[in-house]
JSON list of C-alpha atoms in Angstrom, two decimals:
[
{"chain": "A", "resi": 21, "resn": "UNK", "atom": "CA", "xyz": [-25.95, 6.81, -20.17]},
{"chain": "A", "resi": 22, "resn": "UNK", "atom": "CA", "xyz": [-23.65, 4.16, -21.58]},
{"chain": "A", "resi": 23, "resn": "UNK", "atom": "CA", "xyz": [-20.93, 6.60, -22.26]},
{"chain": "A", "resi": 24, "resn": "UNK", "atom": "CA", "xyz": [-20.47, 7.35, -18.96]},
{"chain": "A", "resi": 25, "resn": "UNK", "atom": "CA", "xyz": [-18.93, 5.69, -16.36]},
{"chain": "A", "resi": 26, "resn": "UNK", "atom": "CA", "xyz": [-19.91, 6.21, -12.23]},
{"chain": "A", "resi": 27, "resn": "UNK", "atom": "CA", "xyz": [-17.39, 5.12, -9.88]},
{"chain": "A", "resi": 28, "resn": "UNK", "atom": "CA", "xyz": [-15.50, 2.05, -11.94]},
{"chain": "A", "resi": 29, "resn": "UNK", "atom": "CA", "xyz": [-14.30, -0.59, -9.35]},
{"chain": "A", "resi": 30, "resn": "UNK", "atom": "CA", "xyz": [-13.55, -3.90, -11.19]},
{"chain": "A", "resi": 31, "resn": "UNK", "atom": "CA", "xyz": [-12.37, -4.66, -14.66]},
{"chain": "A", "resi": 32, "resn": "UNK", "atom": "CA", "xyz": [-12.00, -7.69, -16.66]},
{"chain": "A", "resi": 33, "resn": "UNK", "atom": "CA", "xyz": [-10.42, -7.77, -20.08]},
{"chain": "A", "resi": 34, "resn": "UNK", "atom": "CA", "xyz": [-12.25, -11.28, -22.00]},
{"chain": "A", "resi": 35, "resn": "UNK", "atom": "CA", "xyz": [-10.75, -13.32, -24.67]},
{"chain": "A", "resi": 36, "resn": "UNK", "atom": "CA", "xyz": [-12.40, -11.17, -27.24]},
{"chain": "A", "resi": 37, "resn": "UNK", "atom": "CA", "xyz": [-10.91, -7.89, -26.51]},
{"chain": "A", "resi": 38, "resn": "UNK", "atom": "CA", "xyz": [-13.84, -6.53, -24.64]},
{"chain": "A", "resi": 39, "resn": "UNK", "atom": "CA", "xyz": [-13.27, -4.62, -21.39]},
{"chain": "A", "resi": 40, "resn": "UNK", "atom": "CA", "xyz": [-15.97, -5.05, -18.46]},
{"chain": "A", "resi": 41, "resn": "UNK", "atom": "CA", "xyz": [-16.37, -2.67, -15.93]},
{"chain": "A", "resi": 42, "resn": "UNK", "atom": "CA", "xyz": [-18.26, -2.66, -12.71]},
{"chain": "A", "resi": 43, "resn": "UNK", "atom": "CA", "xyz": [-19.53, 0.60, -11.96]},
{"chain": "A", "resi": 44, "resn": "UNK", "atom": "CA", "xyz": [-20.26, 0.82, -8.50]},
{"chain": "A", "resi": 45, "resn": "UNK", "atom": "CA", "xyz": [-22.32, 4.34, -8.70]},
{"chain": "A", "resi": 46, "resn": "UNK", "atom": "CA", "xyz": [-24.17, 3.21, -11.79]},
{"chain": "A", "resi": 47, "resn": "UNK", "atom": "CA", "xyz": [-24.92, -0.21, -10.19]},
{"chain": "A", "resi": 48, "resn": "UNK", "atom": "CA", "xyz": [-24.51, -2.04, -13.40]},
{"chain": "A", "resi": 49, "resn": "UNK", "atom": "CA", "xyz": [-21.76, -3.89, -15.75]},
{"chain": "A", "resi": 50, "resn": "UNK", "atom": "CA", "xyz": [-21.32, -2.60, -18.96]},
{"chain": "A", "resi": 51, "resn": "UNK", "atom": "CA", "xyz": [-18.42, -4.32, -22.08]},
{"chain": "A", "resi": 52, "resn": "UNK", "atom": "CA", "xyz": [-16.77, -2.04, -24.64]},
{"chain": "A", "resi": 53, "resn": "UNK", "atom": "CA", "xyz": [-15.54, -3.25, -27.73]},
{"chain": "A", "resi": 54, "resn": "UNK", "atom": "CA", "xyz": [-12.44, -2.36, -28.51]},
{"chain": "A", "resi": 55, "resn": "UNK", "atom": "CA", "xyz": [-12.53, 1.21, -29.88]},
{"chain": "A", "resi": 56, "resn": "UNK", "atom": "CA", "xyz": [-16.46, 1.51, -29.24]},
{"chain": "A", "resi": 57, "resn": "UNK", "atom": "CA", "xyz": [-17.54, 5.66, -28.13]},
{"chain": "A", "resi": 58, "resn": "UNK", "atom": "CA", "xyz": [-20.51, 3.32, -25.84]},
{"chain": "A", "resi": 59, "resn": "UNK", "atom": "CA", "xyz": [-20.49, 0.00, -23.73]},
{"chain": "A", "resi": 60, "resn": "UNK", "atom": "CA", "xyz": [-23.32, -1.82, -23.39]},
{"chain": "A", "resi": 61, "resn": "UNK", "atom": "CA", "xyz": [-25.05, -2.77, -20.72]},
{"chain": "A", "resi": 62, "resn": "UNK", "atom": "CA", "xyz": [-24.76, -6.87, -19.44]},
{"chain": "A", "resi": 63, "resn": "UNK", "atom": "CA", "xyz": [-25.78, -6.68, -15.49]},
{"chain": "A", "resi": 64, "resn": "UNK", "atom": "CA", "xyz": [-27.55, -4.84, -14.03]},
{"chain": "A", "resi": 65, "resn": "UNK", "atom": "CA", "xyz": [-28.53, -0.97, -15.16]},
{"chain": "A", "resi": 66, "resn": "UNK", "atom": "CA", "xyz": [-31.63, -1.09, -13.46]},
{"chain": "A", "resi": 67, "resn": "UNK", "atom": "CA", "xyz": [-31.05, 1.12, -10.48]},
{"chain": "A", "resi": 68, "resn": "UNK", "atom": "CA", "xyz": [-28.94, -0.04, -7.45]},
{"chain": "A", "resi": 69, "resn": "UNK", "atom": "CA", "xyz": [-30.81, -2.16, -5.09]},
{"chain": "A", "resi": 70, "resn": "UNK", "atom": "CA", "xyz": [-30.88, -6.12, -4.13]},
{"chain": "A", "resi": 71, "resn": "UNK", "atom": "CA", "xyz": [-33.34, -8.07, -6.58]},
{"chain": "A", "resi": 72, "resn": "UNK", "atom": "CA", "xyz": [-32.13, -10.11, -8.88]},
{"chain": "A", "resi": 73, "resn": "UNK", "atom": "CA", "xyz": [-32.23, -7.83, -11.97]},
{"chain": "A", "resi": 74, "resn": "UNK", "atom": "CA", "xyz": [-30.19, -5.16, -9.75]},
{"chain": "A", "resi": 75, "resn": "UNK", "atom": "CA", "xyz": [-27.09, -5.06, -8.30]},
{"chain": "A", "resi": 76, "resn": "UNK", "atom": "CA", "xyz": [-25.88, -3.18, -5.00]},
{"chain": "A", "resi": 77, "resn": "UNK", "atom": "CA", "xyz": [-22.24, -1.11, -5.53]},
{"chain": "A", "resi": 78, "resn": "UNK", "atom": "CA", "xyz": [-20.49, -4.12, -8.12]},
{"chain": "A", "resi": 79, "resn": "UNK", "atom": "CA", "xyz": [-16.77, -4.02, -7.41]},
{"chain": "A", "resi": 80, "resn": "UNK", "atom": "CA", "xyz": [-15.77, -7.05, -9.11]},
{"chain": "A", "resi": 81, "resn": "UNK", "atom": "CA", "xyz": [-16.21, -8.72, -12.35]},
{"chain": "A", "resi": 82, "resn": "UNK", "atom": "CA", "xyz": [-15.02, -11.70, -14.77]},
{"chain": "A", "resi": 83, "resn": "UNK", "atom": "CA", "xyz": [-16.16, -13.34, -17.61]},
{"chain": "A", "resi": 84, "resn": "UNK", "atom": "CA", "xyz": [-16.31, -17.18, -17.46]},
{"chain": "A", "resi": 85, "resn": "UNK", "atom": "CA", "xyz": [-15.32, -19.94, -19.97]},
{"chain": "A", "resi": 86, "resn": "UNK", "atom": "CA", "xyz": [-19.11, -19.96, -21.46]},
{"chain": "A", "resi": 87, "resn": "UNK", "atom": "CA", "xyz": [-19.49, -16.13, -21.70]},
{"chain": "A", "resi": 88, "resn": "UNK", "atom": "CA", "xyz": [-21.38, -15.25, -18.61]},
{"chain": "A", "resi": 89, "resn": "UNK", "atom": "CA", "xyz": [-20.40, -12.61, -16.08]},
{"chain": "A", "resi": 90, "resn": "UNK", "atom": "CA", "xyz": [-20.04, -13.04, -13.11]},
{"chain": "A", "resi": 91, "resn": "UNK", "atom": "CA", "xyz": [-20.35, -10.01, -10.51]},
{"chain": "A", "resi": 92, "resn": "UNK", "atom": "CA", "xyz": [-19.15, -8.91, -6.83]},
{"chain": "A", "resi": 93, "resn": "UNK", "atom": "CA", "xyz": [-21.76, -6.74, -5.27]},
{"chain": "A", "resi": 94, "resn": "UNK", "atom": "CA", "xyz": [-20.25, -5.38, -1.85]},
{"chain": "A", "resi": 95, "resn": "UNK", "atom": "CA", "xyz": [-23.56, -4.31, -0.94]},
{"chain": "A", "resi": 96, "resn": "UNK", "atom": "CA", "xyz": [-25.97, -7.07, -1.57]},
{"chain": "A", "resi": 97, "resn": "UNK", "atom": "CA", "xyz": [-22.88, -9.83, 0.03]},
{"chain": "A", "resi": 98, "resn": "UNK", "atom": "CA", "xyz": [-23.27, -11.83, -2.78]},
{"chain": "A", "resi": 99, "resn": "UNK", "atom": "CA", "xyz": [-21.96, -12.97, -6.17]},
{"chain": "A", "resi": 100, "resn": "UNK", "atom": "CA", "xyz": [-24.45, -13.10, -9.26]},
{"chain": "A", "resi": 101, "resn": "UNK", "atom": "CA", "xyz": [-23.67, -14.97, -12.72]},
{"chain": "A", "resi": 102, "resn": "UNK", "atom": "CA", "xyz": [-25.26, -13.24, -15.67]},
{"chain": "A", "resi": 103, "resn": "UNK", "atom": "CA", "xyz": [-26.26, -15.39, -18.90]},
{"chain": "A", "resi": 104, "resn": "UNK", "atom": "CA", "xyz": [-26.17, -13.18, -22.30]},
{"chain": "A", "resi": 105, "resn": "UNK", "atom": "CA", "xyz": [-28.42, -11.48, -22.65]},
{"chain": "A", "resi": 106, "resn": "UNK", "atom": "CA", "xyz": [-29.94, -12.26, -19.21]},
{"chain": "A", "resi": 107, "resn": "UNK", "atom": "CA", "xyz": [-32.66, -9.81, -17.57]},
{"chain": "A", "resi": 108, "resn": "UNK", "atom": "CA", "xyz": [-31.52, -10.58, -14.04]},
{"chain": "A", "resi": 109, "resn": "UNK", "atom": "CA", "xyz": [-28.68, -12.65, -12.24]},
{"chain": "A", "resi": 110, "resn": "UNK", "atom": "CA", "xyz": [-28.25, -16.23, -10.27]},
{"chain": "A", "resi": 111, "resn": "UNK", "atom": "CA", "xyz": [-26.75, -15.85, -6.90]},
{"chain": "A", "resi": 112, "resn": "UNK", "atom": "CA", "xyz": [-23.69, -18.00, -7.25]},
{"chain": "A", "resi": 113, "resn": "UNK", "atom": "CA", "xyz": [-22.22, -17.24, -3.38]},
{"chain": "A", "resi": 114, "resn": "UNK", "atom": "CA", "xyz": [-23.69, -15.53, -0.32]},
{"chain": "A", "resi": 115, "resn": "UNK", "atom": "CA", "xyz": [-26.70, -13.76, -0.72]},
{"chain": "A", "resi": 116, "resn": "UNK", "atom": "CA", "xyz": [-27.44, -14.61, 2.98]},
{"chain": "A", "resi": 117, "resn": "UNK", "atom": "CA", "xyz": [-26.54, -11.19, 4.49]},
{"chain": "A", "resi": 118, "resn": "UNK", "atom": "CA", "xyz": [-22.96, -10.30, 5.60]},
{"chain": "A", "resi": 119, "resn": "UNK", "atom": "CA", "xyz": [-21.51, -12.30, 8.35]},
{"chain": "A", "resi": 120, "resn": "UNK", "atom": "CA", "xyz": [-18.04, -15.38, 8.65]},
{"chain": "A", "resi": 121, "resn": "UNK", "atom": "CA", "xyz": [-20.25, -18.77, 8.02]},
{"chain": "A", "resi": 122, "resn": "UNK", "atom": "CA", "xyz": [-19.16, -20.72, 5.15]},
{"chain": "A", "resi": 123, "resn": "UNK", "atom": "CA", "xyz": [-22.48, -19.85, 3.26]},
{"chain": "A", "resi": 124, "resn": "UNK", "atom": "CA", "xyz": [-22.52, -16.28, 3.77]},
{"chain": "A", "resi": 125, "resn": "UNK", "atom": "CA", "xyz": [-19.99, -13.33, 2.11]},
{"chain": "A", "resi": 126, "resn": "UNK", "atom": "CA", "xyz": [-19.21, -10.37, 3.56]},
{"chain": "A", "resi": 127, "resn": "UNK", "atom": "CA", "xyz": [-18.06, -7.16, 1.48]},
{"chain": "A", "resi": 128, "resn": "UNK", "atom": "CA", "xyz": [-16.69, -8.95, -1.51]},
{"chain": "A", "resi": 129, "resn": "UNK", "atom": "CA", "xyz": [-15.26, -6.91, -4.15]},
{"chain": "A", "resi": 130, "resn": "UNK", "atom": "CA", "xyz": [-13.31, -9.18, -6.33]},
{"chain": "A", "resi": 131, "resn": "UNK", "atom": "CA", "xyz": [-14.04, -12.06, -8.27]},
{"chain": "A", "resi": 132, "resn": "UNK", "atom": "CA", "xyz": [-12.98, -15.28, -10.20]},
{"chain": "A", "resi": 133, "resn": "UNK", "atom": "CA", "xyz": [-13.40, -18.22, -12.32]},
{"chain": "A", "resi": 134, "resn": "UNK", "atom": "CA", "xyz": [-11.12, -21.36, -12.59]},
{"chain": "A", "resi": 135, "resn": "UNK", "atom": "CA", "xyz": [-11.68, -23.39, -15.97]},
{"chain": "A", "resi": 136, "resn": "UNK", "atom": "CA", "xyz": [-13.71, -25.74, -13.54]},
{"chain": "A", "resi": 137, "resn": "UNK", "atom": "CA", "xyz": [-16.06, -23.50, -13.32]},
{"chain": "A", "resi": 138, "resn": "UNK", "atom": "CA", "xyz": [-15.12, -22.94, -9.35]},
{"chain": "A", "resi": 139, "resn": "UNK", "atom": "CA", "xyz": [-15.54, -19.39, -8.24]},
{"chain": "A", "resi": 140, "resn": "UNK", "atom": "CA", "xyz": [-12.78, -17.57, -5.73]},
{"chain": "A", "resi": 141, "resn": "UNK", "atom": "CA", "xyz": [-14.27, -14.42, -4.11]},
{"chain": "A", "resi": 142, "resn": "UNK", "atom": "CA", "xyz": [-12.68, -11.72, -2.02]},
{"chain": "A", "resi": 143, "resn": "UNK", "atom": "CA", "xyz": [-14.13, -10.51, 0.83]},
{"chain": "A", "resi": 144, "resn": "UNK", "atom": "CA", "xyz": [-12.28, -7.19, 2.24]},
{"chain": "A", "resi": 145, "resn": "UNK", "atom": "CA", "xyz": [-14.97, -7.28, 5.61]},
{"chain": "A", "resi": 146, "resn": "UNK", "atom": "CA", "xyz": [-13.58, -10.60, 6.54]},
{"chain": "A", "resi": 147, "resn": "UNK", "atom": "CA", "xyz": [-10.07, -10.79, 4.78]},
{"chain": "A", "resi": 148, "resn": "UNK", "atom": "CA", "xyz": [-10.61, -13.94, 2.91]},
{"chain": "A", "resi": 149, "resn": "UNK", "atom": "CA", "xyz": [-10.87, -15.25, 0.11]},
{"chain": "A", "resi": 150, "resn": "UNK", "atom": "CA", "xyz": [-13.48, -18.17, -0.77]},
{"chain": "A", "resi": 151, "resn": "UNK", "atom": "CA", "xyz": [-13.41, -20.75, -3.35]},
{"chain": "A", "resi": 152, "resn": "UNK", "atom": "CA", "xyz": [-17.20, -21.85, -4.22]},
{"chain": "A", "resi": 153, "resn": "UNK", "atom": "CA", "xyz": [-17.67, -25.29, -6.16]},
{"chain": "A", "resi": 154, "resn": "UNK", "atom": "CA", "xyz": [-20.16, -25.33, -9.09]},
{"chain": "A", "resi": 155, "resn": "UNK", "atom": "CA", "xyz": [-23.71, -26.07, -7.72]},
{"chain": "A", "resi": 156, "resn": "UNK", "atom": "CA", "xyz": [-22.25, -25.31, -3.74]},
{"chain": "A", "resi": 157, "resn": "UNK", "atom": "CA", "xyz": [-24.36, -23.70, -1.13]},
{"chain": "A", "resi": 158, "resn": "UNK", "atom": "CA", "xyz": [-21.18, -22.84, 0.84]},
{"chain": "A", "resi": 159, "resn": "UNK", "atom": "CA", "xyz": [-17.32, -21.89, -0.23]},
{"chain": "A", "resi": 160, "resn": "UNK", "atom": "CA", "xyz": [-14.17, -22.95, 1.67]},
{"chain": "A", "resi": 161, "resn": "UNK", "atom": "CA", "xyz": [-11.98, -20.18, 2.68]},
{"chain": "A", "resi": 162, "resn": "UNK", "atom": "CA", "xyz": [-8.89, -20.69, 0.89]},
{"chain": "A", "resi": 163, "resn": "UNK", "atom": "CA", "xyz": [-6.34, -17.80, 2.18]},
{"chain": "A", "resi": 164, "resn": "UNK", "atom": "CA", "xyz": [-6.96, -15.34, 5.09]},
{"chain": "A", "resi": 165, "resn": "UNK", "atom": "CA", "xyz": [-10.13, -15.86, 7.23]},
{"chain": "A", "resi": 166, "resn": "UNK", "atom": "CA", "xyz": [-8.25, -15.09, 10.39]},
{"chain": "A", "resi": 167, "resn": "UNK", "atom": "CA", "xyz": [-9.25, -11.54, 10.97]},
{"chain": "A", "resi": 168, "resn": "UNK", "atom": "CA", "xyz": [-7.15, -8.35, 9.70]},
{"chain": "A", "resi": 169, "resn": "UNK", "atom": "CA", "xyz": [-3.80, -8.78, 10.35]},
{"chain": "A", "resi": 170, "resn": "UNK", "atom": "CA", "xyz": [-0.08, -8.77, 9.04]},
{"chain": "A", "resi": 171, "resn": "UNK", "atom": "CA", "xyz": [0.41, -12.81, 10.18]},
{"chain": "A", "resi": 172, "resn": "UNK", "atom": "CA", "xyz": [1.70, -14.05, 6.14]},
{"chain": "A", "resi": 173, "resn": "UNK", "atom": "CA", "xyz": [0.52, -17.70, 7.37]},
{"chain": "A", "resi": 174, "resn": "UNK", "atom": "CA", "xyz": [-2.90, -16.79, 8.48]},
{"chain": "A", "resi": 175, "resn": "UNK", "atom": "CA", "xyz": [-4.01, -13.35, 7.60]},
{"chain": "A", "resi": 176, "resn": "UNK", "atom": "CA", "xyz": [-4.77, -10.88, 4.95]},
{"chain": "A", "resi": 177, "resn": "UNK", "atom": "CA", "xyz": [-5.66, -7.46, 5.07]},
{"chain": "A", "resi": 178, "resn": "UNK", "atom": "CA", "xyz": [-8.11, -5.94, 3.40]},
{"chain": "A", "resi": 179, "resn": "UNK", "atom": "CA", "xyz": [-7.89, -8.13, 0.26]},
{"chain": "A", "resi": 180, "resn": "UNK", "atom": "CA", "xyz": [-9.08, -6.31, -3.05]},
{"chain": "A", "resi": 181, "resn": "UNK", "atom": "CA", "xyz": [-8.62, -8.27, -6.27]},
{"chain": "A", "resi": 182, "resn": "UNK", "atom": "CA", "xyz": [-7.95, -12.21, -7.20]},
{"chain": "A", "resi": 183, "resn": "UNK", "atom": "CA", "xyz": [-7.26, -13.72, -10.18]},
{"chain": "A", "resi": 184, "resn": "UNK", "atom": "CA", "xyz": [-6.58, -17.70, -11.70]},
{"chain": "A", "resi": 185, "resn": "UNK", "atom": "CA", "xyz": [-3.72, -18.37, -13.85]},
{"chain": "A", "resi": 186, "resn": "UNK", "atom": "CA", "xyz": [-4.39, -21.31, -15.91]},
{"chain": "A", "resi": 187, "resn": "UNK", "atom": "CA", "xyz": [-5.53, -24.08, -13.03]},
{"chain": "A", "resi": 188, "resn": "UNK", "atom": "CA", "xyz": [-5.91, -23.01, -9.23]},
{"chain": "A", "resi": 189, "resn": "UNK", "atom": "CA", "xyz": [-4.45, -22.01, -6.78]},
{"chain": "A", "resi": 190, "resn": "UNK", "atom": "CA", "xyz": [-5.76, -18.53, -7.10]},
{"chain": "A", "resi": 191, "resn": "UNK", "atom": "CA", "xyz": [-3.56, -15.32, -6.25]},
{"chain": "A", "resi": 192, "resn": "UNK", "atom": "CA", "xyz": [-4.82, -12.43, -4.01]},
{"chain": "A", "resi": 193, "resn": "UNK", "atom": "CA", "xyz": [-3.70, -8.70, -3.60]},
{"chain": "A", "resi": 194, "resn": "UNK", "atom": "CA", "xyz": [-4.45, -6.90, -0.65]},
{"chain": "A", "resi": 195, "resn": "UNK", "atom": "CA", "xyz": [-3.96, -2.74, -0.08]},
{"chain": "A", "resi": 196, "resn": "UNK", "atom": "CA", "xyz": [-1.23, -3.64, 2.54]},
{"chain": "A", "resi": 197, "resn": "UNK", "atom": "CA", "xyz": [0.92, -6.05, 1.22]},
{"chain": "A", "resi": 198, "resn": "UNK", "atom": "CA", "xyz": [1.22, -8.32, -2.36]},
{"chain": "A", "resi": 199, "resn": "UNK", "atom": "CA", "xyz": [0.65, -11.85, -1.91]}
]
């Protein structure tokens, strides 16, 4: 049901007020107005799974500059942008199975927009994060990408979350340490 919530793993607060929240048990996205009893659904909510009108264990979610919402899915390796009242997503980054090539993701859980429209992704099963132009078949790792580690030129661990402030360069937060 709406009202309820199933394992919430990414939230996103968008210009309106609105909170988004990737439920990673419920396999969907659902906003809530401010002082709403219900959200509605906006990804997903079709049962968990790996077509493009489902999404597999969302962990991250933003809003970008022309309303659409853009999901993590740690399961599916992938990143799908959601029009308004869209029946199923477009695969933004990944969607090529897990694995370290510049075209594929692997367990991302956080996502992010510039106002370029350039996506930054965190991936906690490589410990990177990727920034993926609009229209790109492949991101550039932009921190990490080293392997696990506690080397603060090189290495991230287990990155979780990543945010843009205005204009890039984007910010990540790992478990370990704040960077």
């Amino acid at each position: 049901e709406p009202w309820q919530l199933d394992t919430p793993s990414g939230l996103f607060l968008d210009q309106h007020g609105a909170l988004l929240v990737a439920e990673a048990g419920n396999g969907r996205v659902t906003r809530w107005l401010p002082g709403a009893p219900r959200g509605e659904v906006v990804a997903g909510g079709r049962g968990t799974g790996d077509e493009l009108w489902q999404l597999g264990k969302p962990c991250g979610v933003c809003v970008d500059a022309e309303g659409r919402v853009l999901v993590a899915e740690m399961e599916n390796d992938r990143v799908t942008r959601w029009a308004p009242g869209a029946e199923e997503g477009v695969v933004v980054a990944g969607g090529h199975g897990p694995g370290e090539e510049s075209w594929q993701l692997d367990e991302p859980v956080g996502v992010a927009v510039d106002a370029s429209g350039a996506v930054f992704v965190v991936e906690t099963g490589r410990h990177r994060v990727t920034r993926w132009l609009p229209g790109a078949d492949r991101g550039e790792t932009v921190a990490g990408g080293h392997g696990r580690g506690a080397d603060l030129t090189s290495q991230l661990g287990s990155p979780f979350g990543v945010f843009v402030v205005a204009a890039p360069p984007a910010a990540a937060r790992t478990n370990r340490r704040n960077r």
